[in-house]
Tab-separated table of C-alpha atoms and ligand atoms in Angstrom:
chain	number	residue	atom	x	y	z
A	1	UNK	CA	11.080	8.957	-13.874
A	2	UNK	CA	12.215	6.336	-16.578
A	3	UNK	CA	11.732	3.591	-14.606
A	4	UNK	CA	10.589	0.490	-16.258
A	5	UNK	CA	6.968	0.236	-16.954
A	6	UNK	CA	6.015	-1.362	-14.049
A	7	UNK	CA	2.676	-2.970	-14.335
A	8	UNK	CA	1.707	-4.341	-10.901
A	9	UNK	CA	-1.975	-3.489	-11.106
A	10	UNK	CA	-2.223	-5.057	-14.963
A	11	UNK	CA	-0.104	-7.725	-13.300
A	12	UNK	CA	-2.531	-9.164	-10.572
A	13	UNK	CA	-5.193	-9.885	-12.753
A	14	UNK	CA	-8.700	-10.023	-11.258
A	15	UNK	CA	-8.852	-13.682	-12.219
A	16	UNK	CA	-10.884	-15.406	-14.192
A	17	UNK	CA	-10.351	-15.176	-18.639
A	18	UNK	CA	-6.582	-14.935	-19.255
A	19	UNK	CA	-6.803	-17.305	-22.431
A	20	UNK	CA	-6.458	-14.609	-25.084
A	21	UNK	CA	-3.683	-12.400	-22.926
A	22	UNK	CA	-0.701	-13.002	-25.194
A	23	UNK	CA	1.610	-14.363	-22.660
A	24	UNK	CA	5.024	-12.698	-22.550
A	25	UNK	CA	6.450	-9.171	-23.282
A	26	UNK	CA	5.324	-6.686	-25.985
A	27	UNK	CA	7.721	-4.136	-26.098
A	28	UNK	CA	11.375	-3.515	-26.668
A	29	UNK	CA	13.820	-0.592	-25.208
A	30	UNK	CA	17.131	0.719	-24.765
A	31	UNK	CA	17.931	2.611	-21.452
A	32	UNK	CA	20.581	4.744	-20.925
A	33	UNK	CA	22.224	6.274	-17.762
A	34	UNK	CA	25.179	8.556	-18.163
A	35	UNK	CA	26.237	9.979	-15.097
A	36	UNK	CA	28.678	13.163	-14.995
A	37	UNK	CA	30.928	13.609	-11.788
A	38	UNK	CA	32.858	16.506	-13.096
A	39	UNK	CA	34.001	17.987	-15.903
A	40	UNK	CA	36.265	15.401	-16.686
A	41	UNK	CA	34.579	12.114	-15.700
A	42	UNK	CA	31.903	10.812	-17.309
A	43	UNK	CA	30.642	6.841	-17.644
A	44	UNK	CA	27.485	5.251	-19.701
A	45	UNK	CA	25.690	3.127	-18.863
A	46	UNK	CA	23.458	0.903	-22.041
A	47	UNK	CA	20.903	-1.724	-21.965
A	48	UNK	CA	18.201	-3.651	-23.890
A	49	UNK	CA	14.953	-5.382	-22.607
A	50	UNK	CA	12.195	-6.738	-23.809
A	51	UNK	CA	9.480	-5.793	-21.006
A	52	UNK	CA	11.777	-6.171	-17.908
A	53	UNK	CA	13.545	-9.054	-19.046
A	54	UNK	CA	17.626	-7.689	-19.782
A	55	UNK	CA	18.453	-9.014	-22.957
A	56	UNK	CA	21.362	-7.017	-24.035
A	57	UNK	CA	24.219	-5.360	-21.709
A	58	UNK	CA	26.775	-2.950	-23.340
A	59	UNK	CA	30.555	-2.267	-22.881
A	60	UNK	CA	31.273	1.077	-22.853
A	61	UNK	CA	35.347	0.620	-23.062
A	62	UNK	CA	34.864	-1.618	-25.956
A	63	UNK	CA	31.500	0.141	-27.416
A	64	UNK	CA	30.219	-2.958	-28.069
A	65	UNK	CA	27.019	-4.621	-27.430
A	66	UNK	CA	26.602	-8.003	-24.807
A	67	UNK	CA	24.225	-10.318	-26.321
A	68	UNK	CA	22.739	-11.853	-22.514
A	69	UNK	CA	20.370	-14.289	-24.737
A	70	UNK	CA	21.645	-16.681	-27.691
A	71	UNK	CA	18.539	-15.441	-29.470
A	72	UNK	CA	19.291	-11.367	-28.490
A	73	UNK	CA	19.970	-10.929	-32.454
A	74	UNK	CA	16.558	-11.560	-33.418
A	75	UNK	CA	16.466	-12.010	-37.313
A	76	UNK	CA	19.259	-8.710	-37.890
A	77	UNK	CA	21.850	-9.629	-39.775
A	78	UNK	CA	25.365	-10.120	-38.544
A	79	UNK	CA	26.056	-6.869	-40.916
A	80	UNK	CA	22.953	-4.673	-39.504
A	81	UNK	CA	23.890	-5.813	-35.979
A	82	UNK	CA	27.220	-4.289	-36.545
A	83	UNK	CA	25.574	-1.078	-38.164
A	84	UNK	CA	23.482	-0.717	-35.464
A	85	UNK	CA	26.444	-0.978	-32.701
A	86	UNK	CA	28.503	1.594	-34.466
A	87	UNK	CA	25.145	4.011	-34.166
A	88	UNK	CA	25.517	3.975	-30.688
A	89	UNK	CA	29.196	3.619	-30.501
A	90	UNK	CA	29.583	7.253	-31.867
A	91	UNK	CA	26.092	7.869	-30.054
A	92	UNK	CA	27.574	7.446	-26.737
A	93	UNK	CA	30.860	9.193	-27.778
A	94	UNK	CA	29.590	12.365	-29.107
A	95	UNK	CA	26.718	12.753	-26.527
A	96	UNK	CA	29.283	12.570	-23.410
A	97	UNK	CA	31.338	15.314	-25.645
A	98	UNK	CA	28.195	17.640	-26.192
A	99	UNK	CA	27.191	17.431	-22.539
A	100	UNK	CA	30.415	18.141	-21.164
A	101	UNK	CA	31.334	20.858	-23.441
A	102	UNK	CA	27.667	22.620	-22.986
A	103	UNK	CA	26.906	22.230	-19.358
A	104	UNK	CA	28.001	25.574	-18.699
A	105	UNK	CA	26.123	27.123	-21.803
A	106	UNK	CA	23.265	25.077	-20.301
A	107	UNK	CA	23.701	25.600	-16.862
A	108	UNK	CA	24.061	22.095	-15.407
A	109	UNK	CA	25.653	21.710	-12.425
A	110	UNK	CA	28.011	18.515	-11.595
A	111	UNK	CA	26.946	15.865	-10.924
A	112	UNK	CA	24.800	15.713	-13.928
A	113	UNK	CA	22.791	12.241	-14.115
A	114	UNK	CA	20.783	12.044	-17.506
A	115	UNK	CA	18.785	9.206	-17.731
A	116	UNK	CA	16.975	7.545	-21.861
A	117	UNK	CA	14.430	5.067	-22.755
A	118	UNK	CA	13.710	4.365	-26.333
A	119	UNK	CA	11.810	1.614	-27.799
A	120	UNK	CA	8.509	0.281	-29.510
A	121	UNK	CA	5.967	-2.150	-28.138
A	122	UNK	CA	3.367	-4.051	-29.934
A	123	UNK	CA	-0.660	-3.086	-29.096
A	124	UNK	CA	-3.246	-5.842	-29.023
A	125	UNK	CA	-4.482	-4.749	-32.245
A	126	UNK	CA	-1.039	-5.360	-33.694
A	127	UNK	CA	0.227	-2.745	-34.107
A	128	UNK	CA	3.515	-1.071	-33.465
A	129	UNK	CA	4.105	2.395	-31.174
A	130	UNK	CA	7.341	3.982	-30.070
A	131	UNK	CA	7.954	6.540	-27.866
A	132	UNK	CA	11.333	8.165	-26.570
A	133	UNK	CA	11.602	10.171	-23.527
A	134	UNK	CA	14.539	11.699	-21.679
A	135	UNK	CA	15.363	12.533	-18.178
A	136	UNK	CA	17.771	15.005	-16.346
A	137	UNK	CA	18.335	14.499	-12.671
A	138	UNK	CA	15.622	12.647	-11.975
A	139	UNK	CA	12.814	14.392	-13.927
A	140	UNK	CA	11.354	14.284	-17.144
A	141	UNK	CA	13.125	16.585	-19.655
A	142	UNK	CA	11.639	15.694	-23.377
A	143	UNK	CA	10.218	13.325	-25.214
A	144	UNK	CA	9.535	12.515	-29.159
A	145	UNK	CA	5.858	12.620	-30.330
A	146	UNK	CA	5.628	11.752	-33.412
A	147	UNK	CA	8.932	13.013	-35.055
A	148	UNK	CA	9.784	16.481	-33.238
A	149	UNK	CA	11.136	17.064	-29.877
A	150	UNK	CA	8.584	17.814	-26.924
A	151	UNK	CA	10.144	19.331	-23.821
A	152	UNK	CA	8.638	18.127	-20.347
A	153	UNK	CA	6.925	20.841	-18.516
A	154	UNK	CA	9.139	20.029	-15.463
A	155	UNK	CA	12.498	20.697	-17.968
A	156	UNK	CA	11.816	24.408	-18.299
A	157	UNK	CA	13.116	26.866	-20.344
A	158	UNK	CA	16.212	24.947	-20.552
A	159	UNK	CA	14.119	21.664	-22.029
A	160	UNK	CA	12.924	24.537	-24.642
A	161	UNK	CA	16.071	25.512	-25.864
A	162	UNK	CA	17.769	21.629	-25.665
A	163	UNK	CA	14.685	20.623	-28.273
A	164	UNK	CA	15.627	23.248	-29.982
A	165	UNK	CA	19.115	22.401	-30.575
A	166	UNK	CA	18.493	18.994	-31.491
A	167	UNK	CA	16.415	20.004	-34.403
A	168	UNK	CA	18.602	21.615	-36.232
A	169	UNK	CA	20.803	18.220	-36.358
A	170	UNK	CA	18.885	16.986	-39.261
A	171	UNK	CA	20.890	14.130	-39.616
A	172	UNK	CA	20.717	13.007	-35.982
A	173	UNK	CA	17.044	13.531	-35.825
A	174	UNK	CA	16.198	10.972	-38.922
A	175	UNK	CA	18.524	8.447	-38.119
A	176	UNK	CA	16.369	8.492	-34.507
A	177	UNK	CA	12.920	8.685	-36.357
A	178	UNK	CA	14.829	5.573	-38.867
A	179	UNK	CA	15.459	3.574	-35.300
A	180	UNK	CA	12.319	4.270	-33.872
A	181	UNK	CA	9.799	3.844	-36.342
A	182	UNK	CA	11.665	1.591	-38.914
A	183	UNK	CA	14.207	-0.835	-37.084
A	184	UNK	CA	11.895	-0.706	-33.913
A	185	UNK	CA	9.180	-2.668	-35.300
A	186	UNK	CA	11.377	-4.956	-37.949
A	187	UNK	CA	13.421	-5.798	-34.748
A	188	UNK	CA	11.049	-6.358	-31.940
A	189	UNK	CA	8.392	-8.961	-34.354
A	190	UNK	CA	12.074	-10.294	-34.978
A	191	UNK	CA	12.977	-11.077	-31.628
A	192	UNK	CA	9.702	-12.043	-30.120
A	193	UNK	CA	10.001	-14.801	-32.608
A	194	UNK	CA	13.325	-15.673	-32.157
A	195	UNK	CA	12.925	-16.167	-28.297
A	196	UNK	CA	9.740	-17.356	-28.665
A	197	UNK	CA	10.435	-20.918	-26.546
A	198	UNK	CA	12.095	-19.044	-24.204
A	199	UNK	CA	9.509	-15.560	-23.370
A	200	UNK	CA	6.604	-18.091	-24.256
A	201	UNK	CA	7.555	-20.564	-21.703
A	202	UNK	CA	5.375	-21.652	-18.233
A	203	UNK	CA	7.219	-22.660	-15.020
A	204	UNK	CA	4.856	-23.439	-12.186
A	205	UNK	CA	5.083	-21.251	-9.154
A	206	UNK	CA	6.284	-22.977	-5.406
A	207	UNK	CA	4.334	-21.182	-2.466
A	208	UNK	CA	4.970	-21.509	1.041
A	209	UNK	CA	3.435	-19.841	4.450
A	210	UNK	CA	5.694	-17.965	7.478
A	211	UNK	CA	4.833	-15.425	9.986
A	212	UNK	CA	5.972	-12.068	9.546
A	213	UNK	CA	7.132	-9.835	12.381
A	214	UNK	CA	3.992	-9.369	14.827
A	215	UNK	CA	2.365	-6.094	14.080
A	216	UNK	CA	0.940	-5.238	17.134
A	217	UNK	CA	0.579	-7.269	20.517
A	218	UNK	CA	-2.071	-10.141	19.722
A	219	UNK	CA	-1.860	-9.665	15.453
A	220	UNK	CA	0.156	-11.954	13.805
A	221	UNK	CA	1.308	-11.294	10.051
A	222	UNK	CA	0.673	-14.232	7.742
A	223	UNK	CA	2.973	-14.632	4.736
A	224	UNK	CA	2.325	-16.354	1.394
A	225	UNK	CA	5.441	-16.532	-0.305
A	226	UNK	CA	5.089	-17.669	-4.294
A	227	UNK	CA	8.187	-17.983	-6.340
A	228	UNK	CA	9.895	-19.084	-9.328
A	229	UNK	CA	7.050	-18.574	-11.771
A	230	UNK	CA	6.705	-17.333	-15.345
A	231	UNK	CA	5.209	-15.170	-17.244
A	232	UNK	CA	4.838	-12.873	-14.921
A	233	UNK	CA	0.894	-12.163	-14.442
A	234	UNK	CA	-0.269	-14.106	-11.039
A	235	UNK	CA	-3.095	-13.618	-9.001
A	236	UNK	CA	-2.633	-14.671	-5.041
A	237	UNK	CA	-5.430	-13.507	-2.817
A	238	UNK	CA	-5.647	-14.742	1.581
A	239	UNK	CA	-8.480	-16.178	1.779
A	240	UNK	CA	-11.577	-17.689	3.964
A	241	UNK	CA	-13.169	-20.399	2.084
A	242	UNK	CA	-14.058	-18.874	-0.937
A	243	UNK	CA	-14.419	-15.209	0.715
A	244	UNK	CA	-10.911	-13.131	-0.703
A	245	UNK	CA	-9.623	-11.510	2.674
A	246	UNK	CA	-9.626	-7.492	1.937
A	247	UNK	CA	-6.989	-6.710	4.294
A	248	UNK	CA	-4.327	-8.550	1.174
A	249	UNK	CA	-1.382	-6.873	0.418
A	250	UNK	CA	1.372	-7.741	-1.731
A	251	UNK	CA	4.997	-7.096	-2.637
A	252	UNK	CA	6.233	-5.765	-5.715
A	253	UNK	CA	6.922	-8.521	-8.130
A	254	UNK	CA	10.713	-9.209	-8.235
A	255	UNK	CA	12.888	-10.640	-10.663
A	256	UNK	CA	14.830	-14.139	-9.718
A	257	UNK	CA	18.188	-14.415	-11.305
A	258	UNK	CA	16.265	-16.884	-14.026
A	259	UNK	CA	13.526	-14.899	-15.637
A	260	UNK	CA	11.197	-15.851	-12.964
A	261	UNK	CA	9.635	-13.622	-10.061
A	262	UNK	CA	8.849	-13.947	-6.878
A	263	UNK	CA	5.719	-12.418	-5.099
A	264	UNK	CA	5.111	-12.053	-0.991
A	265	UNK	CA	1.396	-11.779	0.183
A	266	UNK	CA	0.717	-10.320	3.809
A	267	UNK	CA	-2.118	-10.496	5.758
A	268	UNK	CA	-2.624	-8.974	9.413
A	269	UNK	CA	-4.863	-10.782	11.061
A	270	UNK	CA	-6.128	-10.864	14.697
A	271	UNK	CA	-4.006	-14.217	16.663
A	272	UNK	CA	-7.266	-16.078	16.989
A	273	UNK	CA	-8.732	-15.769	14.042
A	274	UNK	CA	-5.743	-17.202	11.838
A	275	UNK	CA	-7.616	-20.396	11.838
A	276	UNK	CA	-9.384	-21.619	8.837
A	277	UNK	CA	-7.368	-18.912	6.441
A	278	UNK	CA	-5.549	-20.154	3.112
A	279	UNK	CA	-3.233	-18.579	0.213
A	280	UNK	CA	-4.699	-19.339	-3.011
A	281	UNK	CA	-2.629	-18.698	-6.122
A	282	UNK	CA	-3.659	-18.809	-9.811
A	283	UNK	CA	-1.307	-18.565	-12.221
A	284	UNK	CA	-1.441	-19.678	-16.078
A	285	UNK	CA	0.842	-22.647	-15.718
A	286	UNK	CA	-1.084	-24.438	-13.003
A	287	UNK	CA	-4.162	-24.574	-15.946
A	288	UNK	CA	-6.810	-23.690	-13.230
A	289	UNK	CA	-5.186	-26.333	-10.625
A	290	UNK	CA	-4.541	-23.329	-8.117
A	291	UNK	CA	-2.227	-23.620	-5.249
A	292	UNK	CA	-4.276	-23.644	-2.372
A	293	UNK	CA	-2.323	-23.873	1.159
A	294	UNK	CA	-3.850	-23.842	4.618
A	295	UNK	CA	-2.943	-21.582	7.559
A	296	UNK	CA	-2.204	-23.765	10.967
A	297	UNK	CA	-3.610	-27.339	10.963
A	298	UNK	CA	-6.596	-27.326	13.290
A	299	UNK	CA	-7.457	-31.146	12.002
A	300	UNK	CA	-4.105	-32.539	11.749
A	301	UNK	CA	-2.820	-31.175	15.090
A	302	UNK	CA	-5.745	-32.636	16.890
A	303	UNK	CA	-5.121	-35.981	14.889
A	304	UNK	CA	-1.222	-36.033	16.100
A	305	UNK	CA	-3.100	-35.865	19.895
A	306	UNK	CA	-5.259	-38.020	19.747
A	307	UNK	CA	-2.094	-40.335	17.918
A	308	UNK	CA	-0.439	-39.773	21.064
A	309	UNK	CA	-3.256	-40.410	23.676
A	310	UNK	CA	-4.001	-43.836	21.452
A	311	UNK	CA	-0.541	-45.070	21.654
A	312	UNK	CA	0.489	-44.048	25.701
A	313	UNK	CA	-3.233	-45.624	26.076
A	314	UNK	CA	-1.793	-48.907	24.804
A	315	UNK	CA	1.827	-48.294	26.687
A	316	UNK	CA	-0.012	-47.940	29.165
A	317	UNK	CA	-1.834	-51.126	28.808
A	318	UNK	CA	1.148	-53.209	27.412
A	319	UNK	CA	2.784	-52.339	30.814
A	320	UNK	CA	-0.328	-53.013	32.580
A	321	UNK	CA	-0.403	-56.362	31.029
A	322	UNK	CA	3.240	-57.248	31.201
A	323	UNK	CA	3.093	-56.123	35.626
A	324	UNK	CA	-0.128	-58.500	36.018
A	325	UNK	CA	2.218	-61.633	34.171
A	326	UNK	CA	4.952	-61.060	36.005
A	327	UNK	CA	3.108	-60.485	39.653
B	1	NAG	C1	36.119	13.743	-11.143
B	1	NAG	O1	35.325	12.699	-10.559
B	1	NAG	C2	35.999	11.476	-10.440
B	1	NAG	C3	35.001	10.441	-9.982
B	1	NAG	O2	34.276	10.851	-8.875
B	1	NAG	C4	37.197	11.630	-9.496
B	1	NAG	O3	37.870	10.415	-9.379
B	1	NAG	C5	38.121	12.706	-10.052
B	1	NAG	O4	39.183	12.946	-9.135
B	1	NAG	C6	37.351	14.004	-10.305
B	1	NAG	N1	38.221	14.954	-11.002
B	1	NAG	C7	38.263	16.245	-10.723
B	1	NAG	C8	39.179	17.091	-11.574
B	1	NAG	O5	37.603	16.738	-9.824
B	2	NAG	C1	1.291	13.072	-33.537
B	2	NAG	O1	0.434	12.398	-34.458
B	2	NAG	C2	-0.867	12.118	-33.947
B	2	NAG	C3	-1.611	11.274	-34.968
B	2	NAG	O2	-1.148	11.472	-36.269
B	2	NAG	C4	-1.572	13.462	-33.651
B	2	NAG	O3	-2.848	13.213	-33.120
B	2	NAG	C5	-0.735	14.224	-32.627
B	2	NAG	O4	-1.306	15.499	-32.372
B	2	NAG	C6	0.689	14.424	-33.130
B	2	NAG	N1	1.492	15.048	-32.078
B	2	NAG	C7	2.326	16.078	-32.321
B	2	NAG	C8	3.048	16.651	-31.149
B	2	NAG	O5	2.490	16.565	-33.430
B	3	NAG	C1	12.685	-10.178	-39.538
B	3	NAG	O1	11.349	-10.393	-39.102
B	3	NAG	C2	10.455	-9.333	-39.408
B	3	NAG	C3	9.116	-9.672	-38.762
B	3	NAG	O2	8.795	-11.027	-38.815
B	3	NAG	C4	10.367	-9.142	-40.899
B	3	NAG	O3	9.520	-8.053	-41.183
B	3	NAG	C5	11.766	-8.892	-41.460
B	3	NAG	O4	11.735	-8.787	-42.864
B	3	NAG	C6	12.714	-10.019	-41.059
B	3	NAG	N1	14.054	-9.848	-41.593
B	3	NAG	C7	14.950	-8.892	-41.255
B	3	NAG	C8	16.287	-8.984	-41.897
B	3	NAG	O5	14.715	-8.004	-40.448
């Protein structure tokens, strides 16, 4: 579980009124991953994103916090940033001691891999939600509703008797509920605004065709690559004219090294009937100039032919010419 909130189906948009989509991310989390090898080794794992874009790394030798973006700070003050950092400094410290010294009471077996997300993301309304959910070994083990502790059905007895626990740490459980529900909010409107040039921003997608690896004898596999856009919603669709080809499947979306994603669009088609096909893309920053790019070139190959029979035509009679002169 706790994978990021993939959105591929809210992602390819069915075309058509995007104008009052606020473009950009909504939401802000933490993740963690601590991973246990034995009962001696244990490493962390921290990280901040708005939507999937990583804006914050952390150094677990140093406990401190990597800005990735000069903006990462949002409006917090130098002095709350600080405050915040030393929350999960002694966050990450005691959790590694009360996992290692109550594995046994809690029966976990090494190698234990927990896995957090915790954040709060902005509804079209305007409003403000967060939600916190843990993971052990892969499956969901709690989450907060509200402000108790809800174990996952899939956690068991043992997700019973962990919520539990962590209600009786009074102290631990509002300074959560005061991250959550207070600095959440405060910090995400912060930080939307304070990147706003940068998660606001439109950079044209490139697209380009290739053939993919034949499918079966006499198929061939067309490929619509588009790259290097942002934000991230983009609709790109194989088409006949202005009939969408069903038989359109796409990639996930994936992340280039600068905040822009890249998108691969497969169609398997039989070998003759390739003909006549185009990838059309429509994305936000093209303002309804979509890419449109043709499959083969029925017209311009039979123009470079009939090039070539037009100029050996008058070889043919320069030479002509040039043998009757010199006869
Ligand atoms: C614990 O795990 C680490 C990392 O895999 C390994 O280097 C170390 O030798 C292990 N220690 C023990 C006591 O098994
Ligand atoms: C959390 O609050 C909402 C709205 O106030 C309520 O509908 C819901 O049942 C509550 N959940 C829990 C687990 O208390
Ligand atoms: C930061 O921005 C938010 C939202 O715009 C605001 O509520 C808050 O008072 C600002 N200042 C601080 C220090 O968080």
């Amino acid at each position: 579980m706790l994978l990021l909130p993939f959105q591929l189906l809210a992602v390819l948009f069915p075309g058509g009124d995007s104008e009052d989509v606020f473009q950009g991310p909504t939401s802000f989390h933490v993740i963690q991953i601590s991973s246990f090898a034995n009962s001696t080794w244990a490493h962390n794992l921290g990280s901040g994103w708005l939507d999937d874009l990583q804006i914050h790394g952390w150094d677990s030798d140093s406990g401190t916090a990597i800005l990735l973006k000069p903006w990462s700070k949002g409006n917090i003050s130098d002095e709350e940033f600080a405050e915040l950092q030393e929350i999960f400094r002694v966050y990450f410290f005691g959790f590694t001691q009360e996992i290692q010294q109550r594995a046994s009471e809690f029966q976990m077996e090494y190698p234990i891999e927990i896995q957090g997300i915790a954040g709060c993301e902005l509804r079209s309304g305007g409003s403000i939600i967060s939600f916190l959910r843990g993971a052990l070994g892969g499956l969901n083990f709690l989450s907060s509703e509200n402000d108790t502790c809800v174990p996952a059905p899939e956690g068991g007895s043992r997700a019973h008797h962990v919520c539990k626990l962590i209600m009786q740490y009074q102290g631990v459980m509002d300074t959560v509920k005061k991250l959550l529900f207070e600095t959440c909010p405060r910090y995400l409107s912060g930080v939307l605004n304070a990147g706003k040039a940068e998660l606001q921003r439109q950079v044209k997608p490139e697209a380009w065709l290739s053939s993919g690896p034949s499918p079966r004898p006499g198929r061939l596999l067309l490929v619509c690559h588009v790259s290097g856009f942002y934000p991230k919603p983009v609709w790109v669709r194989w088409m006949r004219g202005e009939q969408e080809q069903p038989g359109t499947r796409h990639s996930d979306l994936l992340p280039n090294a600068d905040w822009t994603w890249y998108l691969r669009t497969t169609l398997d088609v039989a070998a003759g009937e390739a003909a006549g096909l185009s990838c059309r893309v429509k994305h936000s920053s093209l303002e309804g100039q979509d890419i449109i790019l043709h499959w083969g070139h029925p017209i311009s190959i039979g123009l470079i032919f009939l090039t070539i029979i037009v100029l050996s035509l008058i070889l043919l009679l320069c030479l002509a010419l040039w043998y009757m002169r010199h006869r």
